[in-house]
Coordinates of C-alpha atoms and ligand atoms in Angstrom, one line a residue:
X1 CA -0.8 3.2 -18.5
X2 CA 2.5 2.2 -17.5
X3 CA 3.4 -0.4 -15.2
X4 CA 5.5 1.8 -12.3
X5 CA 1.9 4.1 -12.6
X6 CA -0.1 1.1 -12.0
X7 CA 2.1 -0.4 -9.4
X8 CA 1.8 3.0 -7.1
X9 CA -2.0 3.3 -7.8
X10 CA -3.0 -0.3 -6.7
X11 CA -0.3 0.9 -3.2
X12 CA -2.7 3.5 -3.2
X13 CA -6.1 1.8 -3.1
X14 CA -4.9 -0.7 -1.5
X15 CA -3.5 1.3 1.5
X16 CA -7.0 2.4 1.5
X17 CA -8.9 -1.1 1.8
X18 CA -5.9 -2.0 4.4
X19 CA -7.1 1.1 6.3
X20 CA -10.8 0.9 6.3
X21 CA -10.0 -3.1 7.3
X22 CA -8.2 -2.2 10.8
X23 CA -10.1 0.7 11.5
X24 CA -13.3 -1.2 11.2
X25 CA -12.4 -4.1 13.2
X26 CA -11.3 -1.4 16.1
X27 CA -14.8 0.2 15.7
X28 CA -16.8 -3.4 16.1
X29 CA -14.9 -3.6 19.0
X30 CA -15.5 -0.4 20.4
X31 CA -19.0 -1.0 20.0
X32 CA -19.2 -4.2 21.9
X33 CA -19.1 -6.6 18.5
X34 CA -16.6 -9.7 19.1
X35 CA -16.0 -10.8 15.5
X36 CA -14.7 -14.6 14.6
X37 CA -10.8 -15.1 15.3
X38 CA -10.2 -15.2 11.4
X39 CA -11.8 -11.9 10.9
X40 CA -8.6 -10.6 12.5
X41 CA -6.6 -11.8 9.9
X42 CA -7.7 -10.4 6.8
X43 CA -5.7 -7.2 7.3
X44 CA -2.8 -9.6 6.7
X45 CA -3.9 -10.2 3.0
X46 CA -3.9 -6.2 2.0
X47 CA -0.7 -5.7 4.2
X48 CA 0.9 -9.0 2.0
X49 CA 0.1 -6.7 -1.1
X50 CA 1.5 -3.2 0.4
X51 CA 4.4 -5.2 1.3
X52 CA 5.7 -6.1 -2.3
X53 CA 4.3 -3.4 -3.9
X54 CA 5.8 -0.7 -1.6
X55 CA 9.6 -2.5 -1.6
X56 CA 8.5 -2.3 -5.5
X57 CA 8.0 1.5 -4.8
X58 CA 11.3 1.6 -2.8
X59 CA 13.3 0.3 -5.3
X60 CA 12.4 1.7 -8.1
X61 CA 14.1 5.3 -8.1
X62 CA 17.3 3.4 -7.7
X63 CA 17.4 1.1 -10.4
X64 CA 16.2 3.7 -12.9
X65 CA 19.3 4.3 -13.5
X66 CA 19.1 8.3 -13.1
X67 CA 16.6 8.1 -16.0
X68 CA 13.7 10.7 -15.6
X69 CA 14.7 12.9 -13.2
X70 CA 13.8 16.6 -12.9
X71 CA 17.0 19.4 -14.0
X72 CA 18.1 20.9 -11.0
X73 CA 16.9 24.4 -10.6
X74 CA 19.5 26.8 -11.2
Ligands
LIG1 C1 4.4 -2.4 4.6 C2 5.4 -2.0 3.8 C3 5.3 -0.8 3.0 C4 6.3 -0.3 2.2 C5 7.7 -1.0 2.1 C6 5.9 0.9 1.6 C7 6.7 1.7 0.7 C8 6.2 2.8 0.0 C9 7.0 3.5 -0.9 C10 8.5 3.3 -1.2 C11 6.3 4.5 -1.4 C12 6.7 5.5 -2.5 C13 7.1 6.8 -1.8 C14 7.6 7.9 -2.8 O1 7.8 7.5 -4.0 O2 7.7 9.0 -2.4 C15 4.9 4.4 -0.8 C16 3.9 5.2 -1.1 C17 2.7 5.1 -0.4 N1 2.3 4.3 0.6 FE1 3.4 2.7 1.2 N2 4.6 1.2 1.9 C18 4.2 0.2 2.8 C19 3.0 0.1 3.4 C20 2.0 1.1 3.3 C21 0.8 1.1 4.2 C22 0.5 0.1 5.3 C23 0.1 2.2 3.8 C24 -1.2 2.7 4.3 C25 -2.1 2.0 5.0 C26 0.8 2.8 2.7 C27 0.4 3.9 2.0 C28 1.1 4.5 1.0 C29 0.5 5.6 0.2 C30 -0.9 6.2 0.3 C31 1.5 6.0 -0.7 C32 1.5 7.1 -1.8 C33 1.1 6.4 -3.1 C34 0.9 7.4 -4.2 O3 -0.2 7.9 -4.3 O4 1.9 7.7 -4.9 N3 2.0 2.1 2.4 N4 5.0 3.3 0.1

């Protein structure tokens, strides 16, 4: 597996563990649970992740160089 396949699929799962992360901490609060102050922050470790990896994302079709692209239908 390459590494610019890799690099989108952990943005992927990631995104996904970010997700679940805030949603469930909005849930326990709907539902009357008060969890610990640092409980708040682990969203921030995920989002650290999605942060590099999507400026990684960004980038990428740009320095490529042109390389890979699709012909243009005609
Ligand atoms: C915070 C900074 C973020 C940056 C700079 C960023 C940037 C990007 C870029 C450039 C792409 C590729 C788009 C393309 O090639 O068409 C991408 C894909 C994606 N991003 Fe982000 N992203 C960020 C955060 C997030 C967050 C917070 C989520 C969701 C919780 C997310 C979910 C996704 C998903 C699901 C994809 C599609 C990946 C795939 O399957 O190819 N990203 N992102």
């Amino acid at each position: 597996m390459n590494w610019n396949k890799l690099i989108r699929q952990g943005h992927r799962w990631v995104s996904i563990i970010f997700t679940l992360l805030v949603t469930g901490l909005f849930a326990a609060q709907g539902f009357g649970y008060q969890p610990a102050e640092w409980v708040f922050l682990t969203p921030l470790a995920p989002l650290a992740l999605l942060v590099l990896s999507g400026l990684y994302l960004f980038v990428l079709p740009y320095v490529m160089g042109g390389r890979r692209r699709k012909p243009s239908p005609q």
